[in-house]
């Protein structure tokens, strides 16, 4: 089955998404997600100029060889642009193989380990009260696990909501440049335990609570936070420190029993190798879209399983429904799946463009049985939602020093 064309679309049906469509001479096509929030057009150029010409005429069934060809073969390995581009090709090829076999992708991976995918939602607010009201609504909707983030008094606009009350993960296309926020670690560390204390007082110990530090602490600060939060029994503390230097997590680990999660910006298994083999973390948050697709995610899941580490894939609204579907097939299969981040998709605009196989029921995602990944993309409907340049925010300390966002 020969690849005859590769089409790359960039649209904004609520969010910017880069979508890859691989067409074959058998009439079967596959879809992949190549969305890299804030750097979308770099991936588009990589696919158009450097990948597409190499793949026309290749056998679409040769997923492994094509993956190796794009990873090893290009000499310049790794990095988010390269690995997001490879991810989209890989997903599209798995989609094709599933459609050719008339089987959902999870069947090709080895079948189901579970019937449904447990998710965690997000409760945000401009103060603790608002965040806890949001948590209450999510519990009423059936969520079993919720991540809590809250704007911090004295640092208004940071971390729960932007200054104009826009959610901090929303499209920022009305801002010509990255929005800037102020960060102060001491203010944060003095405030955040109160959020979890009040959450437990109000809702008890059953609901699973999570928190994302967004890599803003040093290892010893993260260790201190972990210790302070221990009584509130978090499901995990995410991205407590940056992980380019993986041994940073060793120091956090040595001081606290809080479960640790990291990985949403990792692109290959090498970014997580020491974290996993030293058991410095409990959950790995890599996702198919930014980690090179389904092929390497299978290896990462198996590798992690040897060290008691479970999968908790990144699932923000800036991953397209195709990426979410790829995660869902992996999640249904992986014996060591734990939880999926899921805050819902962008509403009716998005549903006009993508038809996807996921439904949320009682805090779990259900994956419909459809051949391949089970997603469809309406190119005509997508045309009217043109790409809007949008940047993620940046953080600075009060003296102007640039910090991790
Ligand atoms: O594009 C970046 C966002 O997806 C990221 O900041 C979201 O931290 C995030 C999360 O945990 O979903
Ligand atoms: Mg995160």
mmCIF file of C-alpha atoms and ligand atoms in Angstrom:
data_model
loop_
_atom_site.group_PDB
_atom_site.id
_atom_site.type_symbol
_atom_site.label_atom_id
_atom_site.label_comp_id
_atom_site.label_asym_id
_atom_site.label_seq_id
_atom_site.Cartn_x
_atom_site.Cartn_y
_atom_site.Cartn_z
ATOM 1 C CA UNK A 1 0.000 0.000 0.000
ATOM 2 C CA UNK A 2 1.899 3.034 -1.274
ATOM 3 C CA UNK A 3 1.804 6.532 0.160
ATOM 4 C CA UNK A 4 0.653 8.795 -2.688
ATOM 5 C CA UNK A 5 0.194 12.131 -0.919
ATOM 6 C CA UNK A 6 0.666 13.847 2.447
ATOM 7 C CA UNK A 7 -1.456 16.887 3.208
ATOM 8 C CA UNK A 8 -0.764 19.261 6.068
ATOM 9 C CA UNK A 9 -3.503 21.516 7.437
ATOM 10 C CA UNK A 10 -3.232 24.266 9.996
ATOM 11 C CA UNK A 11 -6.522 25.598 11.351
ATOM 12 C CA UNK A 12 -7.978 27.225 14.429
ATOM 13 C CA UNK A 13 -11.380 25.743 15.307
ATOM 14 C CA UNK A 14 -11.089 27.221 18.822
ATOM 15 C CA UNK A 15 -7.407 26.246 19.118
ATOM 16 C CA UNK A 16 -4.606 26.048 16.580
ATOM 17 C CA UNK A 17 -4.211 22.477 15.329
ATOM 18 C CA UNK A 18 -1.837 21.036 12.758
ATOM 19 C CA UNK A 19 -3.343 17.981 11.074
ATOM 20 C CA UNK A 20 -1.581 15.516 8.784
ATOM 21 C CA UNK A 21 -3.422 13.361 6.267
ATOM 22 C CA UNK A 22 -1.545 10.517 4.553
ATOM 23 C CA UNK A 23 -3.248 9.183 1.436
ATOM 24 C CA UNK A 24 -2.522 5.769 -0.095
ATOM 25 C CA UNK A 25 -3.036 4.170 -3.502
ATOM 26 C CA UNK A 26 -5.622 1.844 -1.903
ATOM 27 C CA UNK A 27 -7.879 4.784 -1.077
ATOM 28 C CA UNK A 28 -7.268 4.391 2.674
ATOM 29 C CA UNK A 29 -6.057 7.520 4.455
ATOM 30 C CA UNK A 30 -4.704 8.140 7.933
ATOM 31 C CA UNK A 31 -4.734 11.185 10.227
ATOM 32 C CA UNK A 32 -2.086 12.469 12.628
ATOM 33 C CA UNK A 33 -1.785 15.348 15.100
ATOM 34 C CA UNK A 34 1.256 17.643 14.632
ATOM 35 C CA UNK A 35 0.235 20.433 17.019
ATOM 36 C CA UNK A 36 3.030 22.122 18.975
ATOM 37 C CA UNK A 37 1.415 24.973 20.869
ATOM 38 C CA UNK A 38 3.044 28.326 20.053
ATOM 39 C CA UNK A 39 5.451 26.805 17.484
ATOM 40 C CA UNK A 40 2.918 25.343 15.045
ATOM 41 C CA UNK A 41 4.391 26.707 11.842
ATOM 42 C CA UNK A 42 7.848 25.265 12.518
ATOM 43 C CA UNK A 43 6.304 21.775 12.459
ATOM 44 C CA UNK A 44 4.312 22.600 9.300
ATOM 45 C CA UNK A 45 7.547 23.606 7.511
ATOM 46 C CA UNK A 46 9.372 20.501 8.807
ATOM 47 C CA UNK A 47 6.636 18.244 7.455
ATOM 48 C CA UNK A 48 6.176 20.022 4.106
ATOM 49 C CA UNK A 49 9.796 20.598 3.244
ATOM 50 C CA UNK A 50 11.716 17.822 4.975
ATOM 51 C CA UNK A 51 9.414 14.831 5.493
ATOM 52 C CA UNK A 52 6.781 14.752 2.770
ATOM 53 C CA UNK A 53 9.168 14.416 -0.204
ATOM 54 C CA UNK A 54 10.906 11.431 1.449
ATOM 55 C CA UNK A 55 7.745 9.412 2.065
ATOM 56 C CA UNK A 56 5.874 9.551 -1.232
ATOM 57 C CA UNK A 57 6.009 6.054 -2.761
ATOM 58 C CA UNK A 58 6.898 4.284 0.524
ATOM 59 C CA UNK A 59 4.837 1.350 1.839
ATOM 60 C CA UNK A 60 2.408 2.721 4.457
ATOM 61 C CA UNK A 61 2.509 -0.614 6.322
ATOM 62 C CA UNK A 62 6.207 -0.170 7.221
ATOM 63 C CA UNK A 63 5.523 1.881 10.349
ATOM 64 C CA UNK A 64 8.669 0.879 12.241
ATOM 65 C CA UNK A 65 10.992 1.391 9.301
ATOM 66 C CA UNK A 66 9.464 4.788 8.500
ATOM 67 C CA UNK A 67 9.823 5.825 12.160
ATOM 68 C CA UNK A 68 13.502 4.805 12.192
ATOM 69 C CA UNK A 69 14.047 6.487 8.818
ATOM 70 C CA UNK A 70 12.690 9.791 10.146
ATOM 71 C CA UNK A 71 14.430 9.533 13.550
ATOM 72 C CA UNK A 72 17.814 7.940 12.856
ATOM 73 C CA UNK A 73 17.891 8.718 9.196
ATOM 74 C CA UNK A 74 17.780 12.492 9.470
ATOM 75 C CA UNK A 75 20.934 12.666 11.640
ATOM 76 C CA UNK A 76 19.449 15.519 13.763
ATOM 77 C CA UNK A 77 17.637 13.501 16.409
ATOM 78 C CA UNK A 78 15.121 14.527 19.058
ATOM 79 C CA UNK A 79 13.658 17.954 19.835
ATOM 80 C CA UNK A 80 9.992 19.003 19.966
ATOM 81 C CA UNK A 81 9.657 20.130 16.336
ATOM 82 C CA UNK A 82 11.188 16.960 14.894
ATOM 83 C CA UNK A 83 9.369 14.606 17.255
ATOM 84 C CA UNK A 84 5.962 16.277 16.816
ATOM 85 C CA UNK A 85 6.345 15.992 13.050
ATOM 86 C CA UNK A 86 7.369 12.310 13.341
ATOM 87 C CA UNK A 87 4.478 11.733 15.780
ATOM 88 C CA UNK A 88 1.888 12.900 13.267
ATOM 89 C CA UNK A 89 3.261 10.618 10.531
ATOM 90 C CA UNK A 90 3.391 7.687 12.936
ATOM 91 C CA UNK A 91 -0.206 8.204 14.152
ATOM 92 C CA UNK A 92 -1.454 8.487 10.574
ATOM 93 C CA UNK A 93 0.288 5.210 9.658
ATOM 94 C CA UNK A 94 -1.247 3.391 12.645
ATOM 95 C CA UNK A 95 -4.614 4.832 11.593
ATOM 96 C CA UNK A 96 -4.091 3.408 8.104
ATOM 97 C CA UNK A 97 -3.025 0.004 9.413
ATOM 98 C CA UNK A 98 -6.080 -0.152 11.658
ATOM 99 C CA UNK A 99 -8.410 0.801 8.830
ATOM 100 C CA UNK A 100 -6.764 -1.764 6.506
ATOM 101 C CA UNK A 101 -7.224 -4.467 9.168
ATOM 102 C CA UNK A 102 -10.712 -3.172 10.068
ATOM 103 C CA UNK A 103 -9.576 -3.007 13.710
ATOM 104 C CA UNK A 104 -9.197 -0.219 16.281
ATOM 105 C CA UNK A 105 -5.539 0.653 16.905
ATOM 106 C CA UNK A 106 -5.664 -0.683 20.493
ATOM 107 C CA UNK A 107 -6.365 -4.144 19.039
ATOM 108 C CA UNK A 108 -3.146 -3.933 17.030
ATOM 109 C CA UNK A 109 -1.278 -3.022 20.227
ATOM 110 C CA UNK A 110 -2.474 -6.172 21.996
ATOM 111 C CA UNK A 111 -6.100 -5.512 22.955
ATOM 112 C CA UNK A 112 -7.804 -4.007 25.975
ATOM 113 C CA UNK A 113 -6.399 -3.928 29.488
ATOM 114 C CA UNK A 114 -9.456 -1.990 30.675
ATOM 115 C CA UNK A 115 -12.905 -0.901 29.564
ATOM 116 C CA UNK A 116 -12.629 2.833 30.269
ATOM 117 C CA UNK A 117 -10.061 5.532 30.827
ATOM 118 C CA UNK A 118 -10.000 7.366 34.128
ATOM 119 C CA UNK A 119 -9.394 11.101 33.698
ATOM 120 C CA UNK A 120 -8.540 14.120 35.811
ATOM 121 C CA UNK A 121 -10.145 17.480 35.133
ATOM 122 C CA UNK A 122 -8.958 20.983 36.020
ATOM 123 C CA UNK A 123 -10.436 23.304 38.626
ATOM 124 C CA UNK A 124 -9.046 26.852 38.347
ATOM 125 C CA UNK A 125 -10.067 30.081 39.989
ATOM 126 C CA UNK A 126 -9.013 33.575 40.853
ATOM 127 C CA UNK A 127 -9.187 32.682 44.558
ATOM 128 C CA UNK A 128 -9.571 29.585 46.739
ATOM 129 C CA UNK A 129 -13.341 29.926 47.009
ATOM 130 C CA UNK A 130 -13.782 30.086 43.248
ATOM 131 C CA UNK A 131 -11.399 27.152 42.720
ATOM 132 C CA UNK A 132 -13.275 25.034 45.274
ATOM 133 C CA UNK A 133 -16.644 25.911 43.702
ATOM 134 C CA UNK A 134 -15.214 24.710 40.405
ATOM 135 C CA UNK A 135 -13.995 21.516 42.097
ATOM 136 C CA UNK A 136 -17.506 20.966 43.497
ATOM 137 C CA UNK A 137 -19.056 21.295 40.035
ATOM 138 C CA UNK A 138 -16.589 18.771 38.603
ATOM 139 C CA UNK A 139 -17.304 16.295 41.416
ATOM 140 C CA UNK A 140 -21.030 16.700 40.671
ATOM 141 C CA UNK A 141 -20.295 15.983 37.000
ATOM 142 C CA UNK A 142 -18.696 12.685 38.017
ATOM 143 C CA UNK A 143 -14.965 13.475 38.032
ATOM 144 C CA UNK A 144 -13.023 11.253 40.430
ATOM 145 C CA UNK A 145 -9.784 13.220 40.120
ATOM 146 C CA UNK A 146 -9.214 16.961 39.742
ATOM 147 C CA UNK A 147 -6.155 19.171 39.405
ATOM 148 C CA UNK A 148 -6.354 22.347 41.501
ATOM 149 C CA UNK A 149 -4.665 25.599 40.421
ATOM 150 C CA UNK A 150 -5.448 28.973 41.882
ATOM 151 C CA UNK A 151 -4.345 32.555 41.286
ATOM 152 C CA UNK A 152 -2.115 33.684 44.140
ATOM 153 C CA UNK A 153 -2.817 36.849 46.156
ATOM 154 C CA UNK A 154 -0.042 39.308 45.459
ATOM 155 C CA UNK A 155 0.657 37.605 42.133
ATOM 156 C CA UNK A 156 -2.737 38.259 40.529
ATOM 157 C CA UNK A 157 -2.977 36.968 37.029
ATOM 158 C CA UNK A 158 -0.520 34.191 37.660
ATOM 159 C CA UNK A 159 -1.263 30.522 37.499
ATOM 160 C CA UNK A 160 -5.030 30.271 37.851
ATOM 161 C CA UNK A 161 -6.254 32.993 35.582
ATOM 162 C CA UNK A 162 -4.596 35.651 33.488
ATOM 163 C CA UNK A 163 -5.117 39.253 34.561
ATOM 164 C CA UNK A 164 -8.089 39.733 32.245
ATOM 165 C CA UNK A 165 -9.679 36.574 33.733
ATOM 166 C CA UNK A 166 -9.044 34.500 30.627
ATOM 167 C CA UNK A 167 -8.187 30.942 31.507
ATOM 168 C CA UNK A 168 -4.409 30.629 31.351
ATOM 169 C CA UNK A 169 -4.518 27.746 28.874
ATOM 170 C CA UNK A 170 -6.811 29.520 26.407
ATOM 171 C CA UNK A 171 -5.788 30.671 22.961
ATOM 172 C CA UNK A 172 -3.912 33.965 23.429
ATOM 173 C CA UNK A 173 -4.278 35.201 19.841
ATOM 174 C CA UNK A 174 -5.581 38.633 20.891
ATOM 175 C CA UNK A 175 -2.110 39.345 22.343
ATOM 176 C CA UNK A 176 0.602 40.173 19.799
ATOM 177 C CA UNK A 177 3.397 38.884 22.053
ATOM 178 C CA UNK A 178 3.616 36.336 24.885
ATOM 179 C CA UNK A 179 1.691 37.557 27.953
ATOM 180 C CA UNK A 180 4.053 38.137 30.891
ATOM 181 C CA UNK A 181 3.346 37.082 34.467
ATOM 182 C CA UNK A 182 5.145 37.654 37.743
ATOM 183 C CA UNK A 183 6.373 34.712 39.823
ATOM 184 C CA UNK A 184 7.484 34.668 43.432
ATOM 185 C CA UNK A 185 8.285 31.294 44.970
ATOM 186 C CA UNK A 186 7.952 32.369 48.586
ATOM 187 C CA UNK A 187 4.459 33.827 48.041
ATOM 188 C CA UNK A 188 3.460 30.628 46.241
ATOM 189 C CA UNK A 189 4.845 28.272 48.902
ATOM 190 C CA UNK A 190 3.109 30.230 51.651
ATOM 191 C CA UNK A 191 -0.208 30.091 49.816
ATOM 192 C CA UNK A 192 -0.686 26.785 48.035
ATOM 193 C CA UNK A 193 -1.001 24.443 51.090
ATOM 194 C CA UNK A 194 -4.103 26.420 52.153
ATOM 195 C CA UNK A 195 -5.782 25.543 48.845
ATOM 196 C CA UNK A 196 -5.414 21.819 49.520
ATOM 197 C CA UNK A 197 -6.243 22.119 53.222
ATOM 198 C CA UNK A 198 -9.534 23.860 52.393
ATOM 199 C CA UNK A 199 -10.264 21.407 49.562
ATOM 200 C CA UNK A 200 -9.934 18.458 51.953
ATOM 201 C CA UNK A 201 -11.982 20.214 54.652
ATOM 202 C CA UNK A 202 -14.791 20.877 52.186
ATOM 203 C CA UNK A 203 -14.809 17.702 50.069
ATOM 204 C CA UNK A 204 -13.135 15.045 52.228
ATOM 205 C CA UNK A 205 -10.440 12.540 51.285
ATOM 206 C CA UNK A 206 -12.191 10.535 48.543
ATOM 207 C CA UNK A 207 -11.752 12.821 45.551
ATOM 208 C CA UNK A 208 -8.247 12.511 44.096
ATOM 209 C CA UNK A 209 -6.441 15.846 43.941
ATOM 210 C CA UNK A 210 -3.498 16.848 41.785
ATOM 211 C CA UNK A 211 -1.358 19.942 41.310
ATOM 212 C CA UNK A 212 0.951 21.237 38.549
ATOM 213 C CA UNK A 213 3.958 23.288 39.687
ATOM 214 C CA UNK A 214 4.941 24.027 36.074
ATOM 215 C CA UNK A 215 8.632 23.537 36.893
ATOM 216 C CA UNK A 216 8.909 26.713 38.935
ATOM 217 C CA UNK A 217 10.713 25.317 41.978
ATOM 218 C CA UNK A 218 14.238 24.159 42.691
ATOM 219 C CA UNK A 219 14.605 20.562 43.946
ATOM 220 C CA UNK A 220 14.891 21.540 47.598
ATOM 221 C CA UNK A 221 11.876 23.885 47.335
ATOM 222 C CA UNK A 222 9.896 21.124 45.628
ATOM 223 C CA UNK A 223 10.907 18.721 48.385
ATOM 224 C CA UNK A 224 9.609 21.185 50.969
ATOM 225 C CA UNK A 225 6.318 21.603 49.105
ATOM 226 C CA UNK A 226 5.959 17.829 48.814
ATOM 227 C CA UNK A 227 6.396 17.424 52.566
ATOM 228 C CA UNK A 228 3.912 20.194 53.352
ATOM 229 C CA UNK A 229 1.307 18.683 51.019
ATOM 230 C CA UNK A 230 1.703 15.091 52.266
ATOM 231 C CA UNK A 231 -1.280 15.247 54.692
ATOM 232 C CA UNK A 232 -3.598 16.166 51.795
ATOM 233 C CA UNK A 233 -2.840 12.925 49.964
ATOM 234 C CA UNK A 234 -2.311 14.160 46.403
ATOM 235 C CA UNK A 235 -2.610 11.707 43.528
ATOM 236 C CA UNK A 236 0.497 13.387 42.152
ATOM 237 C CA UNK A 237 2.526 16.578 42.127
ATOM 238 C CA UNK A 238 3.363 17.450 38.521
ATOM 239 C CA UNK A 239 6.472 19.127 37.077
ATOM 240 C CA UNK A 240 7.784 20.163 40.467
ATOM 241 C CA UNK A 241 11.172 20.988 38.918
ATOM 242 C CA UNK A 242 12.619 21.205 35.415
ATOM 243 C CA UNK A 243 13.944 17.883 34.193
ATOM 244 C CA UNK A 244 16.721 18.610 31.717
ATOM 245 C CA UNK A 245 18.900 17.559 34.623
ATOM 246 C CA UNK A 246 16.991 14.423 35.530
ATOM 247 C CA UNK A 247 18.765 13.943 38.859
ATOM 248 C CA UNK A 248 16.912 16.996 40.199
ATOM 249 C CA UNK A 249 14.095 14.554 40.947
ATOM 250 C CA UNK A 250 16.420 12.434 43.075
ATOM 251 C CA UNK A 251 16.554 15.262 45.616
ATOM 252 C CA UNK A 252 12.794 15.742 45.634
ATOM 253 C CA UNK A 253 12.288 12.004 45.988
ATOM 254 C CA UNK A 254 14.675 11.661 48.916
ATOM 255 C CA UNK A 255 12.681 14.088 51.046
ATOM 256 C CA UNK A 256 9.013 13.372 50.429
ATOM 257 C CA UNK A 257 6.553 10.551 49.813
ATOM 258 C CA UNK A 258 4.329 12.695 47.585
ATOM 259 C CA UNK A 259 3.896 10.878 44.225
ATOM 260 C CA UNK A 260 5.789 12.668 41.459
ATOM 261 C CA UNK A 261 4.826 13.106 37.803
ATOM 262 C CA UNK A 262 6.681 14.709 34.912
ATOM 263 C CA UNK A 263 7.064 14.415 31.147
ATOM 264 C CA UNK A 264 4.685 16.600 29.130
ATOM 265 C CA UNK A 265 7.559 18.368 27.358
ATOM 266 C CA UNK A 266 9.680 15.224 26.884
ATOM 267 C CA UNK A 267 10.159 14.127 23.301
ATOM 268 C CA UNK A 268 11.974 10.799 23.530
ATOM 269 C CA UNK A 269 12.549 7.956 25.938
ATOM 270 C CA UNK A 270 16.012 9.421 26.567
ATOM 271 C CA UNK A 271 14.432 12.429 28.315
ATOM 272 C CA UNK A 272 13.018 10.035 30.910
ATOM 273 C CA UNK A 273 15.619 7.246 31.051
ATOM 274 C CA UNK A 274 17.288 8.130 34.370
ATOM 275 C CA UNK A 275 14.003 9.237 35.933
ATOM 276 C CA UNK A 276 12.497 5.863 35.139
ATOM 277 C CA UNK A 277 15.377 3.493 35.845
ATOM 278 C CA UNK A 278 16.120 5.192 39.182
ATOM 279 C CA UNK A 279 12.430 5.239 40.122
ATOM 280 C CA UNK A 280 12.630 8.937 40.909
ATOM 281 C CA UNK A 281 9.078 9.426 39.613
ATOM 282 C CA UNK A 282 5.762 7.587 39.857
ATOM 283 C CA UNK A 283 3.939 8.747 36.712
ATOM 284 C CA UNK A 284 5.252 9.568 33.259
ATOM 285 C CA UNK A 285 3.224 12.233 31.453
ATOM 286 C CA UNK A 286 4.486 11.886 27.889
ATOM 287 C CA UNK A 287 1.846 11.986 25.172
ATOM 288 C CA UNK A 288 1.821 10.571 21.638
ATOM 289 C CA UNK A 289 1.734 14.012 19.946
ATOM 290 C CA UNK A 290 5.008 15.308 21.412
ATOM 291 C CA UNK A 291 6.865 12.045 21.992
ATOM 292 C CA UNK A 292 7.114 10.791 18.418
ATOM 293 C CA UNK A 293 3.785 8.951 18.142
ATOM 294 C CA UNK A 294 2.371 5.576 19.098
ATOM 295 C CA UNK A 295 5.469 3.533 18.169
ATOM 296 C CA UNK A 296 7.795 5.034 20.831
ATOM 297 C CA UNK A 297 4.993 5.452 23.389
ATOM 298 C CA UNK A 298 4.592 1.665 23.398
ATOM 299 C CA UNK A 299 8.282 1.318 24.278
ATOM 300 C CA UNK A 300 8.083 4.002 26.945
ATOM 301 C CA UNK A 301 5.062 2.300 28.564
ATOM 302 C CA UNK A 302 6.824 -1.070 28.631
ATOM 303 C CA UNK A 303 10.075 0.418 29.923
ATOM 304 C CA UNK A 304 8.226 2.352 32.656
ATOM 305 C CA UNK A 305 6.280 -0.760 33.675
ATOM 306 C CA UNK A 306 9.549 -2.462 34.693
ATOM 307 C CA UNK A 307 10.041 0.223 37.339
ATOM 308 C CA UNK A 308 6.495 0.485 38.801
ATOM 309 C CA UNK A 309 5.888 3.713 36.866
ATOM 310 C CA UNK A 310 2.471 4.295 35.362
ATOM 311 C CA UNK A 311 1.278 6.314 32.373
ATOM 312 C CA UNK A 312 -0.558 9.610 32.934
ATOM 313 C CA UNK A 313 -0.478 11.290 29.510
ATOM 314 C CA UNK A 314 -0.585 15.026 28.954
ATOM 315 C CA UNK A 315 -4.025 15.946 27.618
ATOM 316 C CA UNK A 316 -4.421 19.727 27.262
ATOM 317 C CA UNK A 317 -6.813 21.430 24.825
ATOM 318 C CA UNK A 318 -3.799 22.227 22.625
ATOM 319 C CA UNK A 319 -3.534 18.573 21.600
ATOM 320 C CA UNK A 320 -6.029 17.844 18.803
ATOM 321 C CA UNK A 321 -8.738 15.174 18.986
ATOM 322 C CA UNK A 322 -6.460 12.983 16.847
ATOM 323 C CA UNK A 323 -3.727 13.199 19.501
ATOM 324 C CA UNK A 324 -6.281 12.541 22.244
ATOM 325 C CA UNK A 325 -7.529 9.497 20.327
ATOM 326 C CA UNK A 326 -3.953 8.192 19.941
ATOM 327 C CA UNK A 327 -3.497 8.542 23.711
ATOM 328 C CA UNK A 328 -6.838 6.798 24.289
ATOM 329 C CA UNK A 329 -5.830 3.732 22.249
ATOM 330 C CA UNK A 330 -2.549 3.547 24.174
ATOM 331 C CA UNK A 331 -4.402 4.015 27.470
ATOM 332 C CA UNK A 332 -6.898 1.237 26.774
ATOM 333 C CA UNK A 333 -4.004 -1.108 25.956
ATOM 334 C CA UNK A 334 -1.187 -0.187 28.389
ATOM 335 C CA UNK A 335 -1.198 -2.502 31.422
ATOM 336 C CA UNK A 336 0.471 0.301 33.403
ATOM 337 C CA UNK A 337 -1.944 3.105 32.494
ATOM 338 C CA UNK A 338 -3.016 5.227 35.507
ATOM 339 C CA UNK A 339 -4.885 8.380 34.525
ATOM 340 C CA UNK A 340 -5.425 10.719 31.558
ATOM 341 C CA UNK A 341 -5.563 14.504 31.812
ATOM 342 C CA UNK A 342 -8.764 15.623 30.093
ATOM 343 C CA UNK A 343 -10.486 19.002 30.238
ATOM 344 C CA UNK A 344 -12.807 18.496 27.314
ATOM 345 C CA UNK A 345 -12.609 19.676 23.739
ATOM 346 C CA UNK A 346 -13.298 23.131 22.331
ATOM 347 C CA UNK A 347 -17.085 22.883 21.844
ATOM 348 C CA UNK A 348 -19.216 22.980 18.720
ATOM 349 C CA UNK A 349 -16.696 24.771 16.481
ATOM 350 C CA UNK A 350 -14.232 21.976 17.049
ATOM 351 C CA UNK A 351 -16.882 19.305 16.645
ATOM 352 C CA UNK A 352 -17.723 20.733 13.190
ATOM 353 C CA UNK A 353 -14.178 19.958 12.121
ATOM 354 C CA UNK A 354 -13.279 16.759 14.020
ATOM 355 C CA UNK A 355 -15.513 13.752 14.608
ATOM 356 C CA UNK A 356 -13.873 11.748 17.381
ATOM 357 C CA UNK A 357 -14.626 8.478 19.181
ATOM 358 C CA UNK A 358 -14.380 9.770 22.778
ATOM 359 C CA UNK A 359 -17.182 10.415 25.245
ATOM 360 C CA UNK A 360 -16.869 11.440 28.878
ATOM 361 C CA UNK A 361 -19.014 9.487 31.316
ATOM 362 C CA UNK A 362 -18.763 9.491 35.091
ATOM 363 C CA UNK A 363 -15.175 10.735 35.168
ATOM 364 C CA UNK A 364 -13.984 8.285 32.510
ATOM 365 C CA UNK A 365 -13.418 8.465 28.765
ATOM 366 C CA UNK A 366 -15.094 5.814 26.677
ATOM 367 C CA UNK A 367 -13.493 4.915 23.355
ATOM 368 C CA UNK A 368 -15.861 3.844 20.598
ATOM 369 C CA UNK A 369 -14.802 0.809 18.571
ATOM 370 C CA UNK A 370 -13.936 2.146 15.128
ATOM 371 C CA UNK A 371 -11.231 1.057 12.670
ATOM 372 C CA UNK A 372 -7.927 2.904 13.075
ATOM 373 C CA UNK A 373 -7.863 5.835 15.485
ATOM 374 C CA UNK A 374 -11.563 6.478 14.836
ATOM 375 C CA UNK A 375 -11.248 10.215 14.113
ATOM 376 C CA UNK A 376 -12.435 12.074 11.044
ATOM 377 C CA UNK A 377 -11.384 15.507 9.871
ATOM 378 C CA UNK A 378 -13.574 17.730 7.673
ATOM 379 C CA UNK A 379 -11.091 19.688 5.560
ATOM 380 C CA UNK A 380 -13.799 21.888 4.037
ATOM 381 C CA UNK A 381 -15.272 22.829 7.415
ATOM 382 C CA UNK A 382 -11.742 23.479 8.744
ATOM 383 C CA UNK A 383 -10.939 25.962 5.964
ATOM 384 C CA UNK A 384 -12.915 28.799 7.481
ATOM 385 C CA UNK A 385 -11.049 28.609 10.808
ATOM 386 C CA UNK A 386 -7.743 30.163 9.880
ATOM 387 C CA UNK A 387 -4.604 29.824 12.002
ATOM 388 C CA UNK A 388 -4.094 32.563 14.603
ATOM 389 C CA UNK A 389 -0.595 33.184 15.936
ATOM 390 C CA UNK A 390 -0.681 32.621 19.694
ATOM 391 C CA UNK A 391 2.021 32.377 22.339
ATOM 392 C CA UNK A 392 2.164 30.685 25.705
ATOM 393 C CA UNK A 393 2.805 33.133 28.582
ATOM 394 C CA UNK A 394 6.255 33.721 30.070
ATOM 395 C CA UNK A 395 7.135 34.266 33.749
ATOM 396 C CA UNK A 396 9.507 36.761 35.345
ATOM 397 C CA UNK A 397 10.588 37.229 38.931
ATOM 398 C CA UNK A 398 9.767 40.600 40.523
ATOM 399 C CA UNK A 399 13.255 41.905 39.609
ATOM 400 C CA UNK A 400 12.714 41.056 35.947
ATOM 401 C CA UNK A 401 14.631 37.753 35.828
ATOM 402 C CA UNK A 402 13.083 35.384 33.315
ATOM 403 C CA UNK A 403 11.690 32.269 35.062
ATOM 404 C CA UNK A 404 10.053 28.998 34.057
ATOM 405 C CA UNK A 405 6.436 29.356 33.038
HETATM 406 O O1 LIG B 1 0.997 23.970 25.542
HETATM 407 C C1 LIG B 1 1.374 23.893 26.868
HETATM 408 C C2 LIG B 1 0.232 23.396 27.706
HETATM 409 O O2 LIG B 1 -0.320 22.252 27.128
HETATM 410 C C3 LIG B 1 0.697 23.058 29.101
HETATM 411 O O3 LIG B 1 1.160 24.210 29.725
HETATM 412 C C4 LIG B 1 -0.438 22.441 29.874
HETATM 413 O O4 LIG B 1 0.913 22.106 31.832
HETATM 414 C C5 LIG B 1 -0.027 21.774 31.135
HETATM 415 C C6 LIG B 1 -0.815 20.615 31.541
HETATM 416 O O5 LIG B 1 -0.441 20.003 32.541
HETATM 417 O O6 LIG B 1 -1.794 20.310 30.870
HETATM 418 MG MG1 LIG B 2 1.517 20.418 33.094
#
